[in-house]
Short mmCIF file of C-alpha atoms in Angstrom, two decimals:
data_model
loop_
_atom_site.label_atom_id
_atom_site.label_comp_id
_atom_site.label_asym_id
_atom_site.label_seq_id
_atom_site.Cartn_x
_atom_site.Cartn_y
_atom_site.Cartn_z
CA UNK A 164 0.00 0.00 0.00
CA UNK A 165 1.84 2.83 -1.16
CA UNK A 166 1.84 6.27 0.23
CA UNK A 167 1.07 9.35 -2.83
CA UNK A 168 4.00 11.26 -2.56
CA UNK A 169 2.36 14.67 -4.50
CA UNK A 170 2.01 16.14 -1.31
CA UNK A 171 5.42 16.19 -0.83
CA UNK A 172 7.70 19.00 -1.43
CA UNK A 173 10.33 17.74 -3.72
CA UNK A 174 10.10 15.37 -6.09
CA UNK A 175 11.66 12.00 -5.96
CA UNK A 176 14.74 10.99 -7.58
CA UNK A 177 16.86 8.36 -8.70
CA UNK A 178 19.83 6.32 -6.82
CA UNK A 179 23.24 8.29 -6.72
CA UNK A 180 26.08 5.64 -7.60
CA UNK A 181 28.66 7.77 -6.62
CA UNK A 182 32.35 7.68 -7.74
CA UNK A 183 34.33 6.67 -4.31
CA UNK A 184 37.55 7.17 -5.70
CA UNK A 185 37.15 10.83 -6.93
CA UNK A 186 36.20 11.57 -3.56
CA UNK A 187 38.64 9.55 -0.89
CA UNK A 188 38.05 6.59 1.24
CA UNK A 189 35.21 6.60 3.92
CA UNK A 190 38.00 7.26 6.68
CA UNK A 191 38.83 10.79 4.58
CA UNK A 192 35.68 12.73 6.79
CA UNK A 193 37.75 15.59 7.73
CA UNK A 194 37.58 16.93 11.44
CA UNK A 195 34.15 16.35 12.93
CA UNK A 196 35.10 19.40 14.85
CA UNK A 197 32.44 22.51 14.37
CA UNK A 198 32.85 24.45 17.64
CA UNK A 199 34.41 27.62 16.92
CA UNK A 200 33.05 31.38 15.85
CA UNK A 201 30.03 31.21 13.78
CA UNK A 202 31.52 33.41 10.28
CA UNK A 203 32.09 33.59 6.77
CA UNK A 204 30.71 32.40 3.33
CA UNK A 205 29.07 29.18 2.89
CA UNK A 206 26.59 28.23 0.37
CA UNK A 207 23.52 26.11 0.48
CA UNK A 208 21.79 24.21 -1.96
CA UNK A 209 18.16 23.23 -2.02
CA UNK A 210 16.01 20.62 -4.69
CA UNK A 211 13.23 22.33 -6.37
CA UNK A 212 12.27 24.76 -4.17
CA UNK A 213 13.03 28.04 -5.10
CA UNK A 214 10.11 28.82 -8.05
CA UNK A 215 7.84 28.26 -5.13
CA UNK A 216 9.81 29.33 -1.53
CA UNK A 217 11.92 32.07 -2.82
CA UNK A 218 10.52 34.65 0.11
CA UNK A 219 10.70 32.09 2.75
CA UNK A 220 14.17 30.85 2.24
CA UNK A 221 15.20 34.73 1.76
CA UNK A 222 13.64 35.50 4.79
CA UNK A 223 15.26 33.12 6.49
CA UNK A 224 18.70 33.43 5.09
CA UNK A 225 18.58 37.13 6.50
CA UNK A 226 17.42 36.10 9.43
CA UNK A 227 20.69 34.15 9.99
CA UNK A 228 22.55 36.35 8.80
CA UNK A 229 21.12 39.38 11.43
CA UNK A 230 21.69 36.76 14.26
CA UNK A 231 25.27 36.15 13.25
CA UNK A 232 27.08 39.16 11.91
CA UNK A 233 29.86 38.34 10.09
CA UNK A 234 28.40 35.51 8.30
CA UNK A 235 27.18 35.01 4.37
CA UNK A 236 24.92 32.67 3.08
CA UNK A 237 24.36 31.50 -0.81
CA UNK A 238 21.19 29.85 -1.41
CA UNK A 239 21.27 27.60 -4.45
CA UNK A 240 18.42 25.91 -5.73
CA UNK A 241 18.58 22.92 -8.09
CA UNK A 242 16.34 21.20 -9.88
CA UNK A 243 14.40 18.05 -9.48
CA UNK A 244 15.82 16.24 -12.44
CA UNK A 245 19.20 15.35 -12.50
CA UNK A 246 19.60 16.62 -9.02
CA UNK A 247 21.18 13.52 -7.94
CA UNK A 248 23.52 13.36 -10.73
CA UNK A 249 24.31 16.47 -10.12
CA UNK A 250 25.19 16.01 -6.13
CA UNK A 251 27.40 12.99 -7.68
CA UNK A 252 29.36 15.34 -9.89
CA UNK A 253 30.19 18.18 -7.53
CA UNK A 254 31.20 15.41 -5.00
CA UNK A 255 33.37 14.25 -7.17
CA UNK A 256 34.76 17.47 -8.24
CA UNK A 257 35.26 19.06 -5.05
CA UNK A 258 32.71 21.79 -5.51
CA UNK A 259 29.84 20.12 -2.77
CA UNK A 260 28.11 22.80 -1.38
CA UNK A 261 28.49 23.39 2.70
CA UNK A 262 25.07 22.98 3.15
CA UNK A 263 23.04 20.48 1.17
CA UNK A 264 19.11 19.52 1.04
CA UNK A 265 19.58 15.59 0.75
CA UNK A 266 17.07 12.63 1.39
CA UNK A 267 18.04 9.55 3.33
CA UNK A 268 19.11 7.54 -0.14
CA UNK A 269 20.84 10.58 -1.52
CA UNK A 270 23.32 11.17 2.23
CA UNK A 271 24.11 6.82 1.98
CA UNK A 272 26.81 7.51 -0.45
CA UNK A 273 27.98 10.81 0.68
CA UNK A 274 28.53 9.45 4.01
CA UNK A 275 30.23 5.96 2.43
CA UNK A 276 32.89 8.62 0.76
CA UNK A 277 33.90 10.56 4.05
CA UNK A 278 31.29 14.01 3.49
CA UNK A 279 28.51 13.64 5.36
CA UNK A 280 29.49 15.11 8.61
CA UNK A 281 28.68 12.81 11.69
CA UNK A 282 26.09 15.22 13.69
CA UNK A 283 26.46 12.70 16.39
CA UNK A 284 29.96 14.08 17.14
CA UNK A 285 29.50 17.46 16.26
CA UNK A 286 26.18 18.51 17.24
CA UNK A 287 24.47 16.00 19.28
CA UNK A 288 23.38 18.81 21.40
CA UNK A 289 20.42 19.40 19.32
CA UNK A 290 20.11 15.62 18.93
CA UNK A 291 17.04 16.02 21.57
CA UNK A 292 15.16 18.72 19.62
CA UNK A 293 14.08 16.02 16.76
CA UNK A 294 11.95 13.09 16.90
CA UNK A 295 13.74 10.27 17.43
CA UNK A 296 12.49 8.54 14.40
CA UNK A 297 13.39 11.38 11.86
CA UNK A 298 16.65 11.72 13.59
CA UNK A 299 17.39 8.18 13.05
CA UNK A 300 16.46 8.48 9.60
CA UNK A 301 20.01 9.79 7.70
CA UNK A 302 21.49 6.35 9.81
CA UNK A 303 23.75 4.45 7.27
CA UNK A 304 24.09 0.47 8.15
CA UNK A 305 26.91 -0.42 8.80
CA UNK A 306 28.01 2.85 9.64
CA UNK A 307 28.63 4.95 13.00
CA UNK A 308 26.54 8.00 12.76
CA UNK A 309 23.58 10.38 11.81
CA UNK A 310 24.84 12.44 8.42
CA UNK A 311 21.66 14.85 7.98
CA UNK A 312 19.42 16.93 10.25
CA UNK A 313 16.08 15.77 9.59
CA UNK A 314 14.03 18.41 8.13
CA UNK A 315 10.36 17.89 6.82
CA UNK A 316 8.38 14.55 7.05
CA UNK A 317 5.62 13.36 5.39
CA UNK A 318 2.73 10.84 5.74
CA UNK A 319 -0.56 9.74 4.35
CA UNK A 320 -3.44 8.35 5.85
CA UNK A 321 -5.48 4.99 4.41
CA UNK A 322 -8.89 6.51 2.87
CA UNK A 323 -11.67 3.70 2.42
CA UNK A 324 -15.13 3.42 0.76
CA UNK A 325 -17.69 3.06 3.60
CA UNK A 326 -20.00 1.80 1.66
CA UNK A 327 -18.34 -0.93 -0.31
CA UNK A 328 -17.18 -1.93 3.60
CA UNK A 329 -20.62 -2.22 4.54
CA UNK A 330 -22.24 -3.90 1.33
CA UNK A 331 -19.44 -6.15 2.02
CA UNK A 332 -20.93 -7.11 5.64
CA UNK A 333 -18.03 -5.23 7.13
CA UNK A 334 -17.70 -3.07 9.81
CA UNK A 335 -16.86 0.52 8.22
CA UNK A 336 -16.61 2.37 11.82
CA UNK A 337 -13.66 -0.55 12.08
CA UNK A 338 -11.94 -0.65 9.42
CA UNK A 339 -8.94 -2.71 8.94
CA UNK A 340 -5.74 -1.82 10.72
CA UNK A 341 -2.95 -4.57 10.26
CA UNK A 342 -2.05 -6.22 7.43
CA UNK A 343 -3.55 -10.04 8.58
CA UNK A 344 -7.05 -7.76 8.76
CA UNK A 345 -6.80 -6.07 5.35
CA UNK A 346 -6.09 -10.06 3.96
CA UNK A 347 -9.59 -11.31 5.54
CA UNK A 348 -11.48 -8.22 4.34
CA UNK A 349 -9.47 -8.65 1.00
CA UNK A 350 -11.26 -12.07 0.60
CA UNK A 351 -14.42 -11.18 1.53
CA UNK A 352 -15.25 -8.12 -0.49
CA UNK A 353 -13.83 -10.07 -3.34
CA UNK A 354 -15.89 -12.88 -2.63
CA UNK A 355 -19.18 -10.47 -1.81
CA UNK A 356 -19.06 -8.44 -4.66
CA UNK A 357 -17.79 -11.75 -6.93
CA UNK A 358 -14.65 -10.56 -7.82
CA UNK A 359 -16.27 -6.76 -8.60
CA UNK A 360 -14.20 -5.03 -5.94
CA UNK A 361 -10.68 -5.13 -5.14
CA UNK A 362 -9.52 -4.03 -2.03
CA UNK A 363 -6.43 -2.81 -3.28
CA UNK A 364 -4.98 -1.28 -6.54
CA UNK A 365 -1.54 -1.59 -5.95
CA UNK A 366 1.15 -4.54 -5.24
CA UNK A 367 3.94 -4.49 -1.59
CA UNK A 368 6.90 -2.31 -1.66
CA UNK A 369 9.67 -2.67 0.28
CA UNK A 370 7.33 -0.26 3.02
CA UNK A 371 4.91 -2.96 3.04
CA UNK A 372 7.28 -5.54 3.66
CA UNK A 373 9.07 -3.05 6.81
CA UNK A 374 5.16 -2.50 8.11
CA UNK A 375 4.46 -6.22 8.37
CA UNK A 376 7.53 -6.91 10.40
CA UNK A 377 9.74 -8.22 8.26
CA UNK A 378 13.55 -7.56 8.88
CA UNK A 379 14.55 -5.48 5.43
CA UNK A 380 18.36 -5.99 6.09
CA UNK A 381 21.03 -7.97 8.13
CA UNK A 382 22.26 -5.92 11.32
CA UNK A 383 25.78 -5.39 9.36
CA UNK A 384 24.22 -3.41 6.49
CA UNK A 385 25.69 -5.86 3.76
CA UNK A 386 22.93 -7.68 2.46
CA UNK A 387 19.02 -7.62 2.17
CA UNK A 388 17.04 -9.80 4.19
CA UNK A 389 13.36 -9.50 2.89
CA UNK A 390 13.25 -12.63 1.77
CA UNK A 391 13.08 -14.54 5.24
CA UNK A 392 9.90 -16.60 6.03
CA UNK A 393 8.19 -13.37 7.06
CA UNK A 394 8.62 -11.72 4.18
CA UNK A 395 7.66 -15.22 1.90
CA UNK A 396 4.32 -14.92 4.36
CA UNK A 397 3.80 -11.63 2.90
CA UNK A 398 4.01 -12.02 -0.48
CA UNK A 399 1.98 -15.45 0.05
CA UNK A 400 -1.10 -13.58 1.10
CA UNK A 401 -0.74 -11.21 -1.68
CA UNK A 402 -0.78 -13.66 -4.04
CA UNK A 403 -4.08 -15.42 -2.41
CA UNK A 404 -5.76 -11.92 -2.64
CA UNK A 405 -4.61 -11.93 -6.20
CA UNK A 406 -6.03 -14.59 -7.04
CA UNK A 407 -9.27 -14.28 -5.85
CA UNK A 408 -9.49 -10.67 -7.50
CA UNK A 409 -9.23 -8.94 -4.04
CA UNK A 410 -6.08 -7.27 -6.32
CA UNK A 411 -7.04 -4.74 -8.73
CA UNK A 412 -6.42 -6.40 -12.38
CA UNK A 413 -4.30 -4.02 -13.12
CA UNK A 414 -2.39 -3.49 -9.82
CA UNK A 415 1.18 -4.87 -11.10
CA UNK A 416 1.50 -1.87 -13.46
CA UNK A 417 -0.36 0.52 -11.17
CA UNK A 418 1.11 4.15 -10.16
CA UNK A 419 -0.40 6.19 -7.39
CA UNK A 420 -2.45 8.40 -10.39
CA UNK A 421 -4.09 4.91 -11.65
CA UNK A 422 -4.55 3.40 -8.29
CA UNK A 423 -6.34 6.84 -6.65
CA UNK A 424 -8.60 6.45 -10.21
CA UNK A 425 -9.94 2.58 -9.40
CA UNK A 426 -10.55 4.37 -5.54
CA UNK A 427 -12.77 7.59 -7.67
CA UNK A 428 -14.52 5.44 -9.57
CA UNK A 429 -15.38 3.28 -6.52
CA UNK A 430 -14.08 -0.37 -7.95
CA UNK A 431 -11.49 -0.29 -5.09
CA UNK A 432 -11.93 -0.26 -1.22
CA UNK A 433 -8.94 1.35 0.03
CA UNK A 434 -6.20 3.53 -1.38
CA UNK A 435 -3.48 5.59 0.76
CA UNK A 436 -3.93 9.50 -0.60
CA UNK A 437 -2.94 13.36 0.83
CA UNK A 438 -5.41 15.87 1.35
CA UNK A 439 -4.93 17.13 -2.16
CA UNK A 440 -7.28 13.39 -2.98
CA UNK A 441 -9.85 14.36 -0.56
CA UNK A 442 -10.60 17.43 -2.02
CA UNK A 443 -10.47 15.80 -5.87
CA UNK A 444 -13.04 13.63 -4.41
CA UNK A 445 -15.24 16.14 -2.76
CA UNK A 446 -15.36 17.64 -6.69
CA UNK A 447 -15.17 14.63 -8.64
CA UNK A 448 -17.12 12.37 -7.13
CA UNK A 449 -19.48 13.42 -4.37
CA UNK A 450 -21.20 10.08 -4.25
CA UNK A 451 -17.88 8.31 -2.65
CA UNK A 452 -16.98 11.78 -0.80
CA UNK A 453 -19.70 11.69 1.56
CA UNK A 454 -18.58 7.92 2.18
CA UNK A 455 -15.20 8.30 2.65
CA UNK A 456 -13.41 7.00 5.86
CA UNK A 457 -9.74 8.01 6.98
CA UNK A 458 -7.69 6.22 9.00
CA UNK A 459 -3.83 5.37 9.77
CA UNK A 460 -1.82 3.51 7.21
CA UNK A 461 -2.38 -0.63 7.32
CA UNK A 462 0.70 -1.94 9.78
CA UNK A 463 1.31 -4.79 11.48
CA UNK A 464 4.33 -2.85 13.55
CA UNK A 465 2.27 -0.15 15.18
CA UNK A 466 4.21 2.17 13.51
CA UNK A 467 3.25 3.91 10.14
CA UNK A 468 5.94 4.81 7.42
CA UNK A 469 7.50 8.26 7.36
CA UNK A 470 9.24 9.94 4.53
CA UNK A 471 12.09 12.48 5.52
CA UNK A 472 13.78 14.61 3.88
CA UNK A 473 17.23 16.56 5.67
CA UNK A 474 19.93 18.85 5.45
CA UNK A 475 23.31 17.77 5.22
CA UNK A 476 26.83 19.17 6.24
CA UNK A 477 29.73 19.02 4.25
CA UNK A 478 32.46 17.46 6.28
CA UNK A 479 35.10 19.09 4.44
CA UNK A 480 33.19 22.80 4.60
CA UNK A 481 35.89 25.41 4.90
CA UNK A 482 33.32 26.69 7.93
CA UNK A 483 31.98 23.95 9.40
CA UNK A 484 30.83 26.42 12.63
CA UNK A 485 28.33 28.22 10.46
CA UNK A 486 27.60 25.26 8.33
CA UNK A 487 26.28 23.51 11.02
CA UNK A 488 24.59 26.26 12.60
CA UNK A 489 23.12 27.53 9.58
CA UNK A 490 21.50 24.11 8.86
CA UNK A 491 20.16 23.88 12.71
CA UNK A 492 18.58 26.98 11.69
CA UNK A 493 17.06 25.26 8.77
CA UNK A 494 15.67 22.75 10.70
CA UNK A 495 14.98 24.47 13.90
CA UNK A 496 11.22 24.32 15.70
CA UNK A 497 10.49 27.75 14.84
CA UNK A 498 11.57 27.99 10.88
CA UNK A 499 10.00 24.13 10.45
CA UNK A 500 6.70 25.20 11.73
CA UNK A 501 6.79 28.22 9.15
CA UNK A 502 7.57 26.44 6.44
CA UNK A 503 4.96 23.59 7.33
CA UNK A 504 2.09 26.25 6.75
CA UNK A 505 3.62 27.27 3.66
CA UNK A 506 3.17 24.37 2.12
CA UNK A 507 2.00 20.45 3.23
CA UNK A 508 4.50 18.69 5.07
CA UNK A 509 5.00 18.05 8.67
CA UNK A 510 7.64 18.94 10.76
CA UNK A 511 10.48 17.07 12.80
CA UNK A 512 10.62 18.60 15.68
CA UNK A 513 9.87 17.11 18.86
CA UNK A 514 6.72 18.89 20.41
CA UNK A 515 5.67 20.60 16.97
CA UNK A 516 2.82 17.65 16.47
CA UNK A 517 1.08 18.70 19.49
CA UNK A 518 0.78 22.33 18.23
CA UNK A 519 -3.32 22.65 17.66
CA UNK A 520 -2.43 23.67 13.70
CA UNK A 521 -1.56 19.41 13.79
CA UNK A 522 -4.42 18.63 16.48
CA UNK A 523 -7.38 20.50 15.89
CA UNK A 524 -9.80 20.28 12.87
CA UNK A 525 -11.84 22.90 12.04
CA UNK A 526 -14.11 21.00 9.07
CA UNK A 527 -12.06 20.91 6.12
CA UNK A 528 -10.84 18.80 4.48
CA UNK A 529 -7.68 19.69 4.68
CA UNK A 530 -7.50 19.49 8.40
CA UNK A 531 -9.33 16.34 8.77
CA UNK A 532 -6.15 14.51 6.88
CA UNK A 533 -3.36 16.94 8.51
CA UNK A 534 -4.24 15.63 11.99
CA UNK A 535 -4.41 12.28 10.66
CA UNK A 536 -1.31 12.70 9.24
CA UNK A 537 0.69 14.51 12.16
CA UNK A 538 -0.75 11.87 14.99
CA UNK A 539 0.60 9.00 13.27
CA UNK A 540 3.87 10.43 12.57
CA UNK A 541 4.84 10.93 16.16
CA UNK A 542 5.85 7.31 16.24
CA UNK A 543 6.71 6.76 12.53
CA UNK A 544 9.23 5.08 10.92
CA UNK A 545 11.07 5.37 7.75
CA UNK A 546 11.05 2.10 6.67
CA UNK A 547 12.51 2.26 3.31
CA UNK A 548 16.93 1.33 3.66
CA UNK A 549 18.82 4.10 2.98
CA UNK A 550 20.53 1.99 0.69
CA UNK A 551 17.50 0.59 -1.49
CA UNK A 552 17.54 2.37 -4.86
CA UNK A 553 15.47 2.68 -7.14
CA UNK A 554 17.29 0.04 -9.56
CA UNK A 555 16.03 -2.33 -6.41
CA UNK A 556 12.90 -1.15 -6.82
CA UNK A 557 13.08 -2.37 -9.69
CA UNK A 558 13.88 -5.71 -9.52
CA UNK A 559 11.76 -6.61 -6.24
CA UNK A 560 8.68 -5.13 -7.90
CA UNK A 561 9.20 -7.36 -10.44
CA UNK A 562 10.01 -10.08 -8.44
CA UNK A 563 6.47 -9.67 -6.98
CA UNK A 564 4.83 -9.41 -10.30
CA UNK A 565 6.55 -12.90 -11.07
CA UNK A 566 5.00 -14.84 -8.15
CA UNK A 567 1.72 -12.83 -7.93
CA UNK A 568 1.32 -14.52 -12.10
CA UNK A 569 2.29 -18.01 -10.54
CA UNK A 570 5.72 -17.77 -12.73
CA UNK A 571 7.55 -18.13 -9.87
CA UNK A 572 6.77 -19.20 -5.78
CA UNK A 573 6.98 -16.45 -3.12
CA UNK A 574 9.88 -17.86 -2.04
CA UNK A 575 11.85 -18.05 -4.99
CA UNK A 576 10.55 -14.65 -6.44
CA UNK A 577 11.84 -13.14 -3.18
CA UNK A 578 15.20 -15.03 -2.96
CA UNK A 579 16.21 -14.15 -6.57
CA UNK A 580 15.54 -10.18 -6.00
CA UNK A 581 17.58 -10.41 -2.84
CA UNK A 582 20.28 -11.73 -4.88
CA UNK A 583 19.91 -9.05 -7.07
CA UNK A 584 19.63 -5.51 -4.98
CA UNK A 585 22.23 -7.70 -3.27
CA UNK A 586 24.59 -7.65 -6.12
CA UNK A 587 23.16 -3.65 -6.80
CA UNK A 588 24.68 -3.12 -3.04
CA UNK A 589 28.00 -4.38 -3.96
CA UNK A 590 28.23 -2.25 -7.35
CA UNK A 591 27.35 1.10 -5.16
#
């Protein structure tokens, strides 16, 4: 069940293979050192934010600037595409900005070639201001460290049809909430309905495999471990909903845009969405909009799936002082609550969630999936490795495409794409 991602401030980008040998070994960090006098020039790059932000991040730029004279910020903004390529090049070349707007997948390799400063040596004094989850986030396995402050999250809630729930002899004012429930309520709307409604449009990601409990990785950080009897379990159950038409038809080539359409058009139960979908609806199609049910994301963990993004510190920055202060700034309470009513996206910070802009509805729409949103990421996880790109993507996907068509078992779908995002792990 994947999360739509539209709500979400930058777009999403491809895996960074980065060239290690342009840019020293992993040992070549540079002092982790950043006390000191907070002065000088350092530059900061963002991803795609500028056509929209451009008075916020001024704003705040001279805002840091007026708190520490002496000091000089240069905001540049990149685009989404080719943004990672373009990280990979100036890495390479030497040019890395001080200050750099990363996601978990994009800091992996940055921290592999020495970087990424360690924030746990040189500013775990603000460790305490973030959740503990989104701190956790720019972790690298295998690795000592954190190598981003986490900056804005992001979340969706589950929307379902309560009427399909009910025709279905379902409780709708209970709607499914692990992934064992969503299986028996799979089969029985596709059995009610005879095969007319799916309760899903889409096939497991590697989220789906983290929310039902099943370890993604070994403890060292060396191989993928999705394939264990958990994960087999998994996939097994998707395949019995598959085959009973509790799938979509259509769900192995699905993308968020074609899943939320089977949800409009009410020939699918469920569907993860933003509150940009709840508003389509409410225009669209009242008749499911006055039926609609939210609730948290499907897990059998307890916890829902997060997605971060952070700012990074260039280990060899010239002045790491302001560097790192300048991207605390960033990613402070105050400046993280501003930006989070500029545009939809949830904050880090520990404490911001209870503020009553995350608590308190007030009959929109919007609200009514913002608190939904903000509750459940107070205990979120990212589940997705930091090291899981989108080539693996790729090949588990398909891997779950083979044994959802009976061409291959669960088990040996899953053991053949661990060998493969295996093999992807030891090219990176």
């Amino acid at each position: 069940m994947r999360i739509n991602r539209r709500a979400f401030a930058a777009a999403a980008v491809i895996a960074v293979v980065l060239p290690l040998s342009a840019c020293g070994g992993a040992s070549d960090t540079g002092s982790s050192d950043a006390s000191g006098k907070v002065e000088g020039r350092i530059t900061f790059q963002t991803w795609n934010l500028q056509a929209n932000f451009k008075d916020y991040f001024n704003g705040l730029i001279a805002d840091f600037e007026k708190q520490h004279p002496g000091t000089d910020v240069k905001w540049v903004d990149r685009p989404a595409e080719g943004y990672a390529d373009k990280i990979s090049a100036d890495a390479a070349g030497g040019t890395l900005p001080d200050v750099v707007n990363v996601s978990p997948d994009l800091v992996a390799p940055l921290a592999k070639a020495g970087l990424a400063l360690d924030l746990d040596k040189a500013a775990s004094q603000y460790r305490k201001e973030y959740l503990e989850g989104a701190w956790q986030s720019h972790r690298i396995p295998g690795m000592e460290g954190t190598f981003a402050f986490p900056w804005y999250l992001n979340t969706g809630p589950l929307f379902y049809n309560k009427r399909l729930l009910t025709e279905a002899g379902l409780d709708a004012a209970q709607p499914p909430k692990t992934y064992d429930q969503v299986f028996a309520a799979g089969l029985q709307l596709a059995q009610k309905s005879k095969g007319k409604i799916a309760t899903l449009a889409n096939v497991p990601t590697i989220e789906d495999f983290g929310r039902y409990d099943v370890p993604l990785m070994n403890k060292e950080g060396t191989g993928f471990a999705f394939n264990d009897a958990k994960g087999v379990e998994l996939l097994t159950k998707y395949k019995e909903l598959y085959d009973a038409k509790a799938l979509d038809p259509q769900a192995l080539t699905a993308t968020p845009e074609s899943a939320g359409h089977k949800f409009l058009t009410e020939s699918v139960a469920m569907n993860p969405g933003s509150a940009l979908d709840l508003g389509n609806f409410k225009k669209q199609a009242p008749g499911l909009y006055k039926n609609i049910g939210i609730t948290d994301q499907v897990s059998s963990t307890g916890h829902a799936n997060m997605y971060v993004m952070g700012v990074m510190v260039n280990s060899r920055s010239q002045q790491k002082p302001a560097a790192v202060a300048f991207a605390h700034f960033v990613t402070d309470a105050t400046r993280q609550m501003e930006f989070a009513k500029k545009v939809a996206i949830f904050p880090s910070t520990a404490g911001s969630l209870d503020d009553p802009y995350f608590t308190k509805e007030d009959g929109s729409d919007e609200t009514r999936v913002r608190v939904a949103a903000a509750k459940s990421l107070k205990t979120a996880v990212n589940y997705t490795p930091v090291l899981f790109s989108e080539q693996m993507k790729t090949e588990l996907r398909n891997a779950v495409a083979r044994a959802l068509q009976g061409k291959e078992s669960p088990e040996e779908a899953l053991d053949n794409a661990v060998k493969a995002c295996d093999r992807l792990l030891q090219q990176s």
